[in-house]
Coordinates of C-alpha atoms (C1' of nucleotides) in Angstrom, one line a residue:
Chain A
X1 CA 21.7 -3.2 9.4
X2 CA 21.5 -5.7 6.6
X3 CA 18.0 -6.5 5.3
X4 CA 18.6 -8.2 2.0
X5 CA 18.3 -11.9 1.4
X6 CA 21.2 -14.1 2.4
X7 CA 23.6 -14.7 -0.5
X8 CA 23.4 -18.1 -1.9
X9 CA 25.3 -19.8 -4.7
X10 CA 23.7 -20.1 -8.1
X11 CA 20.8 -22.6 -7.8
X12 CA 20.8 -25.7 -9.9
X13 CA 17.9 -27.8 -10.6
X14 CA 17.5 -31.3 -9.3
X15 CA 18.9 -33.8 -11.7
X16 CA 21.1 -31.2 -13.5
X17 CA 24.0 -31.6 -11.2
X18 CA 25.5 -34.9 -10.1
X19 CA 28.5 -35.6 -8.1
X20 CA 30.2 -37.1 -11.2
X21 CA 30.0 -33.8 -13.1
X22 CA 33.5 -32.7 -13.7
X23 CA 34.5 -29.3 -12.3
X24 CA 35.2 -28.1 -15.8
X25 CA 31.5 -28.5 -16.7
X26 CA 30.5 -26.0 -14.1
X27 CA 30.1 -23.2 -16.6
X28 CA 28.0 -25.3 -18.9
X29 CA 25.8 -26.6 -16.1
X30 CA 22.7 -24.9 -17.5
X31 CA 23.2 -26.4 -20.9
X32 CA 20.0 -28.0 -22.1
X33 CA 17.9 -25.7 -20.1
X34 CA 16.7 -22.3 -21.1
X35 CA 18.2 -19.4 -19.2
X36 CA 14.9 -17.7 -19.4
X37 CA 13.3 -20.5 -17.4
X38 CA 16.0 -20.3 -14.8
X39 CA 15.5 -16.5 -14.5
X40 CA 11.8 -16.9 -14.1
X41 CA 12.2 -19.5 -11.4
X42 CA 14.8 -17.5 -9.5
X43 CA 12.6 -14.4 -9.7
X44 CA 9.6 -16.3 -8.3
X45 CA 11.7 -17.3 -5.3
X46 CA 13.3 -13.9 -4.6
X47 CA 10.2 -11.9 -5.2
X48 CA 8.4 -14.2 -2.8
X49 CA 11.1 -14.0 -0.2
X50 CA 11.7 -10.3 0.0
X51 CA 9.0 -8.7 -2.2
X52 CA 9.3 -7.1 -5.7
X53 CA 10.7 -3.8 -4.6
X54 CA 13.4 -5.2 -2.4
X55 CA 14.5 -7.9 -4.7
X56 CA 17.4 -6.9 -6.9
X57 CA 18.1 -7.9 -10.5
X58 CA 21.7 -8.6 -9.5
X59 CA 20.7 -11.1 -6.9
X60 CA 18.4 -12.9 -9.3
X61 CA 21.0 -12.9 -12.0
X62 CA 23.7 -14.2 -9.6
X63 CA 21.4 -17.1 -8.6
X64 CA 21.2 -18.1 -12.2
X65 CA 24.9 -17.6 -12.8
X66 CA 24.8 -14.6 -15.1
X67 CA 25.4 -10.9 -14.8
X68 CA 22.5 -8.5 -14.3
X69 CA 22.9 -6.9 -17.7
X70 CA 22.7 -10.5 -18.9
X71 CA 19.3 -10.8 -17.2
X72 CA 18.2 -7.6 -18.8
X73 CA 19.0 -9.1 -22.2
X74 CA 16.2 -11.6 -21.6
X75 CA 13.7 -9.2 -19.8
X76 CA 14.1 -5.5 -20.7
X77 CA 13.2 -4.2 -17.2
X78 CA 12.5 -5.3 -13.7
X79 CA 8.7 -4.6 -14.3
X80 CA 8.8 -6.7 -17.4
X81 CA 10.3 -9.6 -15.4
X82 CA 7.6 -9.3 -12.8
X83 CA 4.9 -9.3 -15.5
X84 CA 6.4 -12.5 -17.0
X85 CA 6.5 -14.2 -13.6
X86 CA 2.8 -13.4 -13.0
X87 CA 1.8 -14.4 -16.5
X88 CA 3.6 -17.7 -16.1
X89 CA 1.9 -18.5 -12.8
X90 CA -1.5 -17.7 -14.3
X91 CA -1.0 -20.0 -17.2
X92 CA 0.1 -22.9 -15.0
X93 CA -2.6 -22.5 -12.3
X94 CA -5.4 -21.8 -14.7
X95 CA -4.6 -24.9 -16.7
X96 CA -4.6 -27.1 -13.6
X97 CA -7.8 -25.7 -12.3
X98 CA -9.6 -26.1 -15.6
X99 CA -8.5 -29.6 -15.9
X100 CA -10.0 -30.3 -12.4
X101 CA -13.2 -28.6 -13.4
X102 CA -13.4 -30.4 -16.7
X103 CA -12.9 -33.7 -14.7
X104 CA -16.2 -32.9 -13.0
X105 CA -14.9 -32.1 -9.6
X106 CA -17.2 -29.9 -7.5
X107 CA -16.2 -26.3 -7.0
X108 CA -15.3 -27.0 -3.4
X109 CA -12.8 -29.6 -4.5
X110 CA -11.3 -27.5 -7.2
X111 CA -10.5 -24.9 -4.7
X112 CA -9.1 -27.3 -2.2
X113 CA -6.8 -28.7 -4.8
X114 CA -5.5 -25.2 -5.6
X115 CA -4.6 -24.8 -2.0
X116 CA -3.1 -28.3 -1.9
X117 CA -0.8 -27.5 -4.9
X118 CA 0.2 -24.2 -3.2
X119 CA 1.1 -26.0 0.0
X120 CA 3.6 -28.0 -2.0
X121 CA 5.3 -24.8 -3.4
X122 CA 6.1 -22.4 -0.6
X123 CA 7.9 -20.1 -3.0
X124 CA 4.7 -19.4 -4.9
X125 CA 2.7 -18.9 -1.8
X126 CA 5.3 -16.4 -0.6
X127 CA 5.3 -14.7 -3.9
X128 CA 1.5 -14.1 -4.0
X129 CA 1.1 -13.3 -0.3
X130 CA 3.9 -10.7 -0.4
X131 CA 3.0 -9.3 -3.8
X132 CA -0.7 -9.0 -3.2
X133 CA 0.0 -6.9 -0.1
X134 CA 2.7 -4.9 -1.7
X135 CA 0.6 -4.3 -4.8
X136 CA -2.1 -2.7 -2.7
X137 CA -0.2 0.6 -3.3
X138 CA -1.7 2.3 -6.4
X139 CA 1.7 3.0 -8.0
X140 CA 3.0 -0.6 -7.7
X141 CA 3.7 -2.2 -11.1
X142 CA 1.5 -5.2 -10.2
X143 CA -1.4 -3.1 -8.9
X144 CA -3.6 -3.4 -12.0
X145 CA -2.8 -7.1 -12.2
X146 CA -4.0 -7.9 -8.8
X147 CA -7.0 -5.7 -9.1
X148 CA -8.1 -7.6 -12.2
X149 CA -7.1 -10.9 -10.6
X150 CA -9.3 -10.3 -7.6
X151 CA -12.2 -9.0 -9.6
X152 CA -12.1 -12.0 -11.9
X153 CA -11.8 -14.6 -9.2
X154 CA -14.5 -13.0 -7.0
X155 CA -16.8 -12.8 -10.0
X156 CA -16.3 -16.5 -10.9
X157 CA -16.7 -17.7 -7.4
X158 CA -19.8 -15.6 -6.9
X159 CA -21.3 -17.3 -10.0
X160 CA -20.4 -20.7 -8.5
X161 CA -22.0 -19.9 -5.2
X162 CA -25.1 -18.4 -7.0
X163 CA -25.5 -21.8 -8.7
X164 CA -25.3 -23.6 -5.4
X165 CA -27.8 -21.1 -4.0
X166 CA -30.2 -21.7 -6.8
X167 CA -30.0 -25.4 -6.0
X168 CA -30.8 -24.6 -2.4
X169 CA -27.5 -25.8 -1.1
X170 CA -26.1 -22.5 0.1
X171 CA -26.4 -21.8 3.8
X172 CA -29.4 -19.5 4.6
X173 CA -28.3 -15.9 5.3
X174 CA -25.2 -16.2 3.1
X175 CA -25.2 -14.3 -0.2
X176 CA -23.2 -15.7 -3.1
X177 CA -21.0 -12.6 -3.2
X178 CA -20.3 -12.7 0.5
X179 CA -19.5 -16.4 0.3
X180 CA -17.0 -15.7 -2.5
X181 CA -15.3 -12.9 -0.6
X182 CA -15.0 -15.0 2.5
X183 CA -13.6 -17.9 0.6
X184 CA -10.9 -15.8 -1.1
X185 CA -10.2 -14.1 2.3
X186 CA -9.8 -17.4 4.1
X187 CA -7.4 -18.7 1.5
X188 CA -5.3 -15.5 1.6
X189 CA -5.3 -15.3 5.4
X190 CA -4.4 -18.9 5.9
X191 CA -1.4 -18.5 3.7
X192 CA 0.0 -15.8 6.0
X193 CA -0.4 -18.0 9.0
X194 CA 1.1 -20.9 7.2
X195 CA 4.1 -18.8 6.1
X196 CA 4.7 -17.5 9.5
X197 CA 4.8 -21.1 10.8
X198 CA 7.4 -22.2 8.3
X199 CA 9.8 -23.2 11.0
X200 CA 7.5 -25.3 13.1
X201 CA 6.3 -28.0 10.7
X202 CA 4.5 -29.9 13.4
X203 CA 1.9 -27.3 14.3
X204 CA 1.5 -25.7 10.9
X205 CA -2.0 -25.1 9.5
X206 CA -3.2 -27.7 7.1
X207 CA -4.5 -25.2 4.6
X208 CA -6.4 -27.6 2.4
X209 CA -8.1 -29.2 5.3
X210 CA -9.1 -25.9 6.7
X211 CA -10.5 -24.8 3.3
X212 CA -12.6 -28.0 3.0
X213 CA -14.0 -27.5 6.5
X214 CA -14.7 -23.9 5.9
X215 CA -16.4 -24.6 2.6
X216 CA -18.6 -27.2 4.3
X217 CA -20.0 -24.4 6.6
X218 CA -21.0 -22.4 3.6
X219 CA -22.4 -25.1 1.4
X220 CA -22.7 -28.4 3.3
X221 CA -22.0 -31.5 1.3
X222 CA -25.4 -33.1 0.6
X223 CA -23.9 -36.5 0.8
X224 CA -22.3 -35.9 4.2
X225 CA -25.5 -36.1 6.2
Chain B
X1 CA 11.5 3.1 -13.7
X2 CA 10.6 4.9 -10.5
X3 CA 8.9 2.8 -7.8
X4 CA 9.2 4.9 -4.8
X5 CA 6.3 6.8 -3.2
X6 CA 5.3 10.1 -4.7
X7 CA 7.0 12.9 -3.0
X8 CA 4.8 15.0 -0.9
X9 CA 5.2 18.2 1.2
X10 CA 5.7 17.8 4.9
X11 CA 2.4 16.7 6.4
X12 CA 0.7 18.8 9.0
X13 CA -2.0 17.7 11.4
X14 CA -5.5 19.0 11.1
X15 CA -5.9 22.0 13.4
X16 CA -2.3 22.8 13.4
X17 CA -2.4 24.8 10.2
X18 CA -4.9 27.5 9.5
X19 CA -5.1 29.9 6.6
X20 CA -4.3 32.7 9.0
X21 CA -1.0 31.3 9.9
X22 CA 1.7 33.8 8.8
X23 CA 4.2 32.4 6.4
X24 CA 7.0 33.2 8.9
X25 CA 5.5 30.7 11.3
X26 CA 6.1 27.8 8.9
X27 CA 9.2 26.6 10.6
X28 CA 7.6 26.6 14.0
X29 CA 4.5 24.8 12.7
X30 CA 5.2 21.8 14.8
X31 CA 5.5 23.8 18.0
X32 CA 3.4 22.3 20.8
X33 CA 3.5 18.8 19.3
X34 CA 6.2 16.3 19.9
X35 CA 8.3 15.6 16.9
X36 CA 8.5 12.0 18.0
X37 CA 4.7 11.7 17.6
X38 CA 5.0 13.2 14.1
X39 CA 7.7 10.8 13.1
X40 CA 5.7 7.8 14.3
X41 CA 2.6 9.0 12.4
X42 CA 4.6 9.5 9.2
X43 CA 6.3 6.2 9.6
X44 CA 3.0 4.3 10.0
X45 CA 1.8 5.9 6.8
X46 CA 4.9 5.3 4.7
X47 CA 5.5 1.8 6.0
X48 CA 1.9 1.0 5.1
X49 CA 2.1 2.5 1.7
X50 CA 5.3 0.9 0.4
X51 CA 6.4 -1.6 3.1
X52 CA 9.2 -1.3 5.6
X53 CA 12.0 -2.2 3.4
X54 CA 11.2 0.2 0.6
X55 CA 10.3 3.1 2.9
X56 CA 13.3 5.4 3.4
X57 CA 14.2 7.4 6.5
X58 CA 14.7 10.4 4.3
X59 CA 11.2 10.3 3.0
X60 CA 9.7 10.0 6.5
X61 CA 11.9 12.7 7.8
X62 CA 11.0 15.0 5.0
X63 CA 7.3 14.5 5.7
X64 CA 7.9 15.7 9.2
X65 CA 10.0 18.6 8.1
X66 CA 13.4 17.5 9.5
X67 CA 16.5 15.9 8.1
X68 CA 17.0 12.2 8.2
X69 CA 19.9 12.4 10.8
X70 CA 17.4 14.4 12.8
X71 CA 15.1 11.5 12.7
X72 CA 17.9 9.2 13.8
X73 CA 18.3 11.4 16.8
X74 CA 14.8 10.3 18.0
X75 CA 15.1 6.7 16.8
X76 CA 18.6 5.2 16.6
X77 CA 17.9 3.0 13.6
X78 CA 15.3 2.1 11.1
X79 CA 14.5 -1.1 12.9
X80 CA 14.0 0.8 16.1
X81 CA 11.6 3.1 14.4
X82 CA 9.6 0.1 13.2
X83 CA 9.6 -1.5 16.7
X84 CA 8.3 1.8 18.1
X85 CA 5.5 1.9 15.5
X86 CA 4.4 -1.6 16.3
X87 CA 4.5 -1.1 20.0
X88 CA 2.4 2.0 19.7
X89 CA -0.2 0.3 17.6
X90 CA -0.4 -2.6 20.1
X91 CA -1.0 -0.2 23.0
X92 CA -3.8 1.7 21.3
X93 CA -5.5 -1.4 19.9
X94 CA -5.2 -3.4 23.0
X95 CA -6.6 -0.7 25.2
X96 CA -9.6 -0.2 22.9
X97 CA -10.4 -3.9 22.8
X98 CA -10.0 -4.4 26.5
X99 CA -12.4 -1.6 27.1
X100 CA -14.9 -3.2 24.9
X101 CA -14.5 -6.5 26.6
X102 CA -14.7 -4.9 30.0
X103 CA -17.9 -3.3 28.9
X104 CA -19.3 -6.8 28.6
X105 CA -19.5 -7.0 24.8
X106 CA -19.6 -10.5 23.4
X107 CA -16.4 -11.6 21.7
X108 CA -18.0 -11.4 18.3
X109 CA -18.8 -7.7 18.8
X110 CA -15.3 -7.0 20.2
X111 CA -13.9 -8.3 17.0
X112 CA -16.3 -6.5 14.8
X113 CA -15.3 -3.3 16.4
X114 CA -11.6 -3.9 15.9
X115 CA -12.5 -4.2 12.2
X116 CA -14.7 -1.1 12.3
X117 CA -11.9 1.0 13.8
X118 CA -9.5 -0.3 11.2
X119 CA -11.8 0.6 8.4
X120 CA -11.6 4.2 9.6
X121 CA -7.8 4.2 9.4
X122 CA -6.6 2.9 6.1
X123 CA -3.0 3.7 6.9
X124 CA -3.0 1.2 9.8
X125 CA -4.6 -1.5 7.7
X126 CA -2.1 -0.9 4.9
X127 CA 0.7 -1.1 7.5
X128 CA -0.3 -4.4 8.9
X129 CA -1.3 -6.0 5.7
X130 CA 1.9 -5.0 4.0
X131 CA 4.1 -5.8 7.1
X132 CA 2.6 -9.1 7.9
X133 CA 3.3 -10.4 4.4
X134 CA 6.7 -8.8 4.3
X135 CA 7.6 -10.1 7.8
X136 CA 7.0 -13.6 6.6
X137 CA 10.6 -13.7 5.7
X138 CA 12.7 -15.1 8.6
X139 CA 15.3 -12.3 8.4
X140 CA 12.8 -9.5 8.5
X141 CA 13.1 -7.2 11.6
X142 CA 9.4 -7.7 12.4
X143 CA 9.4 -11.4 11.9
X144 CA 9.5 -12.3 15.6
X145 CA 6.9 -9.7 16.4
X146 CA 4.4 -11.0 13.9
X147 CA 5.0 -14.6 15.0
X148 CA 4.3 -13.7 18.6
X149 CA 1.4 -11.6 17.6
X150 CA -0.3 -14.4 15.7
X151 CA 0.5 -17.0 18.3
X152 CA -1.1 -14.8 21.0
X153 CA -4.2 -13.7 19.0
X154 CA -4.8 -17.3 17.9
X155 CA -4.5 -18.6 21.5
X156 CA -6.9 -16.0 22.9
X157 CA -9.4 -16.5 20.1
X158 CA -9.2 -20.3 20.5
X159 CA -9.9 -19.9 24.3
X160 CA -12.9 -17.7 23.4
X161 CA -14.3 -20.3 21.0
X162 CA -13.6 -23.1 23.5
X163 CA -15.9 -21.3 25.9
X164 CA -18.6 -21.0 23.3
X165 CA -18.1 -24.6 22.5
X166 CA -18.5 -25.6 26.2
X167 CA -21.8 -23.7 26.2
X168 CA -22.9 -25.7 23.2
X169 CA -23.0 -22.6 21.0
X170 CA -20.2 -23.5 18.5
X171 CA -21.3 -25.0 15.2
X172 CA -21.0 -28.8 15.1
X173 CA -17.9 -30.0 13.3
X174 CA -15.9 -26.8 14.0
X175 CA -13.1 -27.0 16.5
X176 CA -12.2 -23.9 18.5
X177 CA -8.8 -23.8 17.0
X178 CA -10.1 -24.0 13.5
X179 CA -12.6 -21.3 14.2
X180 CA -9.9 -19.0 15.6
X181 CA -7.7 -19.6 12.5
X182 CA -10.5 -18.9 10.2
X183 CA -11.6 -15.7 11.9
X184 CA -8.1 -14.3 11.8
X185 CA -7.7 -15.4 8.2
X186 CA -11.0 -13.8 7.2
X187 CA -10.0 -10.5 8.8
X188 CA -6.6 -10.5 7.1
X189 CA -7.9 -11.5 3.8
X190 CA -10.8 -9.0 3.7
X191 CA -8.2 -6.3 4.4
X192 CA -6.4 -7.1 1.2
X193 CA -9.6 -7.0 -0.8
X194 CA -10.6 -3.8 0.9
X195 CA -7.3 -2.1 0.1
X196 CA -7.3 -3.2 -3.5
X197 CA -10.7 -1.5 -3.8
X198 CA -9.6 1.8 -2.4
X199 CA -10.5 3.7 -5.5
X200 CA -14.0 2.4 -6.0
X201 CA -15.7 3.4 -2.7
X202 CA -19.1 2.3 -3.9
X203 CA -18.4 -1.4 -4.2
X204 CA -15.9 -1.7 -1.4
X205 CA -16.2 -4.6 1.0
X206 CA -17.9 -3.7 4.3
X207 CA -15.4 -5.5 6.4
X208 CA -17.2 -5.2 9.7
X209 CA -20.5 -6.5 8.2
X210 CA -18.7 -9.4 6.6
X211 CA -17.0 -10.3 9.9
X212 CA -20.3 -10.2 11.8
X213 CA -22.0 -12.4 9.2
X214 CA -19.0 -14.8 9.1
X215 CA -19.0 -15.0 12.9
X216 CA -22.7 -15.9 12.9
X217 CA -22.0 -18.9 10.7
X218 CA -19.5 -20.2 13.3
X219 CA -21.4 -19.4 16.5
X220 CA -25.0 -18.3 15.7
X221 CA -26.4 -15.6 17.9
X222 CA -28.8 -17.4 20.3
X223 CA -31.0 -14.4 20.3
X224 CA -31.3 -14.3 16.5
X225 CA -33.6 -17.2 16.2
Chain C
dC1 C1' 25.9 -12.9 -23.0
dC2 C1' 30.1 -9.7 -20.9
dT3 C1' 32.7 -5.4 -18.5
dA4 C1' 32.4 -0.9 -17.2
dC5 C1' 30.0 2.7 -16.1
dC6 C1' 25.9 6.3 -15.1
dG7 C1' 23.1 9.0 -11.6
dA8 C1' 20.2 8.1 -7.7
dT9 C1' 19.4 6.5 -3.3
dC10 C1' 20.1 3.9 0.7
dG11 C1' 21.1 3.6 6.3
dG12 C1' 24.2 5.3 9.3
dT13 C1' 28.2 8.2 11.2
dA14 C1' 31.2 12.4 12.3
dG15 C1' 31.2 16.4 14.3
dG16 C1' 29.2 20.1 15.7
Chain D
dC1 C1' 18.4 19.3 15.6
dC2 C1' 21.9 20.5 11.3
dT3 C1' 25.5 19.8 7.1
dA4 C1' 28.5 16.9 5.1
dC5 C1' 30.0 12.7 4.2
dC6 C1' 30.8 7.3 4.1
dG7 C1' 30.4 2.7 1.6
dA8 C1' 27.0 -0.1 -0.5
dT9 C1' 23.6 -0.9 -3.6
dC10 C1' 20.1 0.0 -6.9
dG11 C1' 18.0 -0.2 -12.2
dG12 C1' 19.5 0.7 -16.4
dT13 C1' 22.7 2.0 -20.5
dA14 C1' 26.9 2.0 -23.6
dG15 C1' 29.4 -0.6 -26.3
dG16 C1' 31.0 -4.6 -27.6

DNA sequence: CCTACCGATCGGTAGG
DNA sequence: CCTACCGATCGGTAGG
């Protein structure tokens, strides 16, 4: 039985390849773009599709158009590549969320936008859904990362809900910590449903809408009534 | 780098090994118990710990005390073993839930008990959390299984919530389908948090309590107020 | 960045 | 249920 990912030709980025590109330019097709970036992007995709452990450096390298020792020239080991992928995601996501927060958006909206951005990039959702389950194993190279990530996110969210609670806007009977856990859980769980429905676009969950509706049951929008 | 599971001696079942067992009986230690059962149990554990793709037949076989071709005598392929594991779980879980329903327990309690049973068997939780994320890939051998599973569970739960809704007991603004999706999502998401907290028992999520509290925000218990 | 190679491990089969 | 083996694939290294 074959379980691996289907082989695909090296991926190119939109705008980097045009029909007028002469065949002789094929080898230079990545010119002007860092190989490191290409590797990171391909790694996000494959880690997301098959998980970290099943993904092979050879497959990632081939999608970028280099050999696998070539890849190891940029990242000294498979675990180092994973770490770089995770660090990159954190940078990008954190920056976007902080911008939203700085713009004065309510916490509920900041979260809904995170989900909205995710829904536009299935590869990222696959990556985190697959990895967070895989990294549940204590000897997984991303185990510490995900533990810290969840601890941090839960603490931040708990603080946000505690603020709402102090303002009397948290539903009675719901503790800030419980609200935080549930919010993270709903986000994670909806992603699995969403991924499983990838091939029936019509009936797919609208993750952002669900999150907004869910949030409203925890801390009703004061302007809504 | 080594990513695989730590090697462990063949597992024995409580009650099957006593300190008075003579060393010469070691090879016959499985007598009286079906090898098939032992294989299934070991497979649940390893699939849960490292995922289906990373788990090896050799490791499972060695935990049972047989060779890997010996394992293939009982299950003709790795995918067949996975199918058997999933079928077994469905049998057991379905029977327990139907008994609870037949006993007249409200839907909320039936679900809380599913979670309670899960919390007592970390291996099963690991199995489903890991597999459901892994099986998100369309070419995974359990992809169809999990698609059907989610479709079925969501449909059943939606029907349950529609009944509550008809009785006027569903929170306003929440559709039965949305309530179902959220319930499943919270269960799945809490499991990931719970698994990541495996080594700090004190602060671990109480999954069943969270589910009960969550459910109460969707369809408040009429006797509670 | 390459070719060439290493030891290890994989699922499955042959043949008993 | 076993030993012995298969072709394929893995992460990483040597050496350039």
